[in-house]
Each structure stands twice: as structure tokens, then as C-alpha cells.
Amino acid sequence: KMVASSAELACVYSALILHDDGVEVTADKISALVNAAKVEVEPFWAGLFAKVLEGRNIGELIANIGSASAAPAAAAASASGAAAAAEEKEEKKKPESDEESDDDMGFGLFD
């Protein structure tokens, strides 16, 4: 079980606040919000979060939380941005057949 630290959560919430306000997510702005909230965070966290979110569509990341296509899309986006977008669109266009199920993967819901 993964448990996020208060430093990680502070950076995540700061990035979400910046995104919600339509402000570019940068290390300086994350640090400013974290400091305003009086949360102690190691200096590398803000830069790490800013670098990870650089060039990403945060709204799309939020919308894809928990969806089956979120993990492959995120992995492909980090590998190659334009190719990932084309691949994701192609993947979404394929209709799922009724024949596909968890049984095809060797397990079922109640196994």
C-alpha cells in the first residue's frame, strides 16, 4: 500500500491549484504555494513535480484517472508526445467487442 507524504501531497495540491487557476505550473510557483501553506517540503519536490508536469495536459491526466487507457497513454506520452497522442486516438476508435472479457486474460472478477 502506497502512502503519500505530506510533501508530495502539498506539491500535488499546489499543482492542481495552479492548473485550476490557469497558471503555468513551475517549481517557483509550487514552492510559493507550499510556503504560503506553511508546509515543510524538501527543495527538490517542487522541481520534480514541475518537471514531471511540464508539457503535459493536467486536465487530461485528471480526467483519465482510473480509466483503462490512462496508464498506456501516460507511458506513451512520456516516451514520445506526438506518437502517443496518435496512438491513443487510434486506440479509442477501436470498439470493444462483447467477446473480450477478463476471462481472456486468464482471470475473472470473482476468481
Coordinates of C-alpha atoms in Angstrom, one line a residue:
K1 CA 0.0 0.0 0.0
M2 CA 1.5 3.4 -1.0
V3 CA 1.1 6.3 1.3
A4 CA 1.9 9.8 0.0
S5 CA 4.0 12.0 2.3
S6 CA 2.7 15.5 3.2
A7 CA 5.4 16.9 1.0
E8 CA 4.1 15.0 -2.0
L9 CA 0.5 15.9 -1.2
A10 CA 1.4 19.6 -0.8
C11 CA 3.1 19.6 -4.2
V12 CA 0.2 17.8 -5.9
Y13 CA -2.4 20.2 -4.4
S14 CA -0.3 23.1 -5.4
A15 CA -0.1 21.9 -9.0
L16 CA -3.8 21.4 -9.0
I17 CA -4.5 24.9 -7.7
L18 CA -2.2 26.4 -10.3
H19 CA -3.8 24.4 -13.1
D20 CA -7.3 25.3 -11.8
D21 CA -6.4 29.0 -11.9
G22 CA -5.0 28.7 -15.4
V23 CA -1.4 29.5 -14.2
E24 CA 1.6 27.7 -15.6
V25 CA 2.9 25.0 -13.2
T26 CA 6.5 25.9 -12.3
A27 CA 8.8 24.9 -9.4
D28 CA 8.8 28.5 -8.2
K29 CA 5.1 28.7 -8.1
I30 CA 4.7 25.3 -6.4
S31 CA 7.2 26.4 -3.8
A32 CA 5.4 29.7 -3.2
L33 CA 2.1 27.9 -2.6
V34 CA 3.7 25.3 -0.4
N35 CA 5.4 28.0 1.6
A36 CA 2.2 30.0 1.9
A37 CA 0.5 26.9 3.3
K38 CA 3.4 26.6 5.9
V39 CA 4.2 23.1 4.8
E40 CA 7.8 22.0 5.1
V41 CA 9.0 20.4 1.8
E42 CA 12.4 19.5 0.7
P43 CA 13.5 21.8 -2.1
F44 CA 13.7 19.1 -4.8
W45 CA 10.0 18.2 -4.6
A46 CA 8.7 21.4 -6.3
G47 CA 11.2 21.0 -9.2
L48 CA 10.4 17.3 -9.5
F49 CA 6.7 17.9 -9.8
A50 CA 7.2 20.8 -12.2
K51 CA 9.4 18.8 -14.4
V52 CA 7.0 15.8 -14.5
L53 CA 4.1 18.0 -15.4
E54 CA 6.0 20.1 -17.9
G55 CA 4.3 19.9 -21.3
R56 CA 1.5 17.6 -20.0
N57 CA -2.2 18.3 -20.2
I58 CA -3.1 18.2 -16.5
G59 CA -6.8 18.4 -17.2
E60 CA -6.5 15.2 -19.3
L61 CA -4.5 13.5 -16.6
I62 CA -7.2 14.2 -14.1
A63 CA -9.9 13.1 -16.5
N64 CA -8.2 9.8 -17.1
I65 CA -7.6 8.8 -13.5
G66 CA -8.8 5.2 -13.1
S67 CA -9.6 4.7 -16.8
A68 CA -8.1 1.7 -18.6
S69 CA -6.4 3.9 -21.2
A70 CA -4.8 6.2 -18.6
A71 CA -1.7 4.0 -17.9
P72 CA -0.8 3.3 -21.6
A73 CA -1.5 6.9 -22.6
A74 CA 0.7 8.2 -19.8
A75 CA 3.5 5.8 -20.6
A76 CA 3.4 6.5 -24.3
A77 CA 3.2 10.3 -23.6
S78 CA 6.4 10.2 -21.7
A79 CA 8.1 8.1 -24.4
S80 CA 7.0 10.3 -27.4
G81 CA 4.4 13.0 -27.2
A82 CA 3.0 13.2 -30.7
A83 CA 3.2 9.5 -31.3
A84 CA 1.4 8.8 -28.1
A85 CA -1.5 11.2 -29.0
A86 CA -1.9 9.5 -32.3
E87 CA -1.8 6.0 -30.7
E88 CA -4.3 7.0 -28.0
K89 CA -6.8 8.3 -30.6
E90 CA -6.4 5.1 -32.7
E91 CA -6.9 3.0 -29.6
K92 CA -10.0 4.9 -28.6
K93 CA -11.5 4.5 -32.0
K94 CA -11.4 0.7 -31.8
P95 CA -14.8 -0.5 -30.5
E96 CA -14.6 -3.1 -27.8
S97 CA -16.3 -6.3 -28.8
D98 CA -18.6 -8.2 -26.5
E99 CA -16.4 -11.2 -26.7
E100 CA -13.5 -9.5 -24.9
S101 CA -13.6 -10.1 -21.2
D102 CA -11.4 -10.7 -18.2
D103 CA -11.7 -14.4 -18.9
D104 CA -9.5 -13.8 -22.0
M105 CA -6.7 -12.8 -19.6
G106 CA -6.9 -15.9 -17.5
F107 CA -8.9 -14.5 -14.6
G108 CA -12.4 -13.4 -13.8
L109 CA -14.0 -10.9 -11.5
F110 CA -14.7 -13.4 -8.7
D111 CA -11.7 -15.8 -9.1

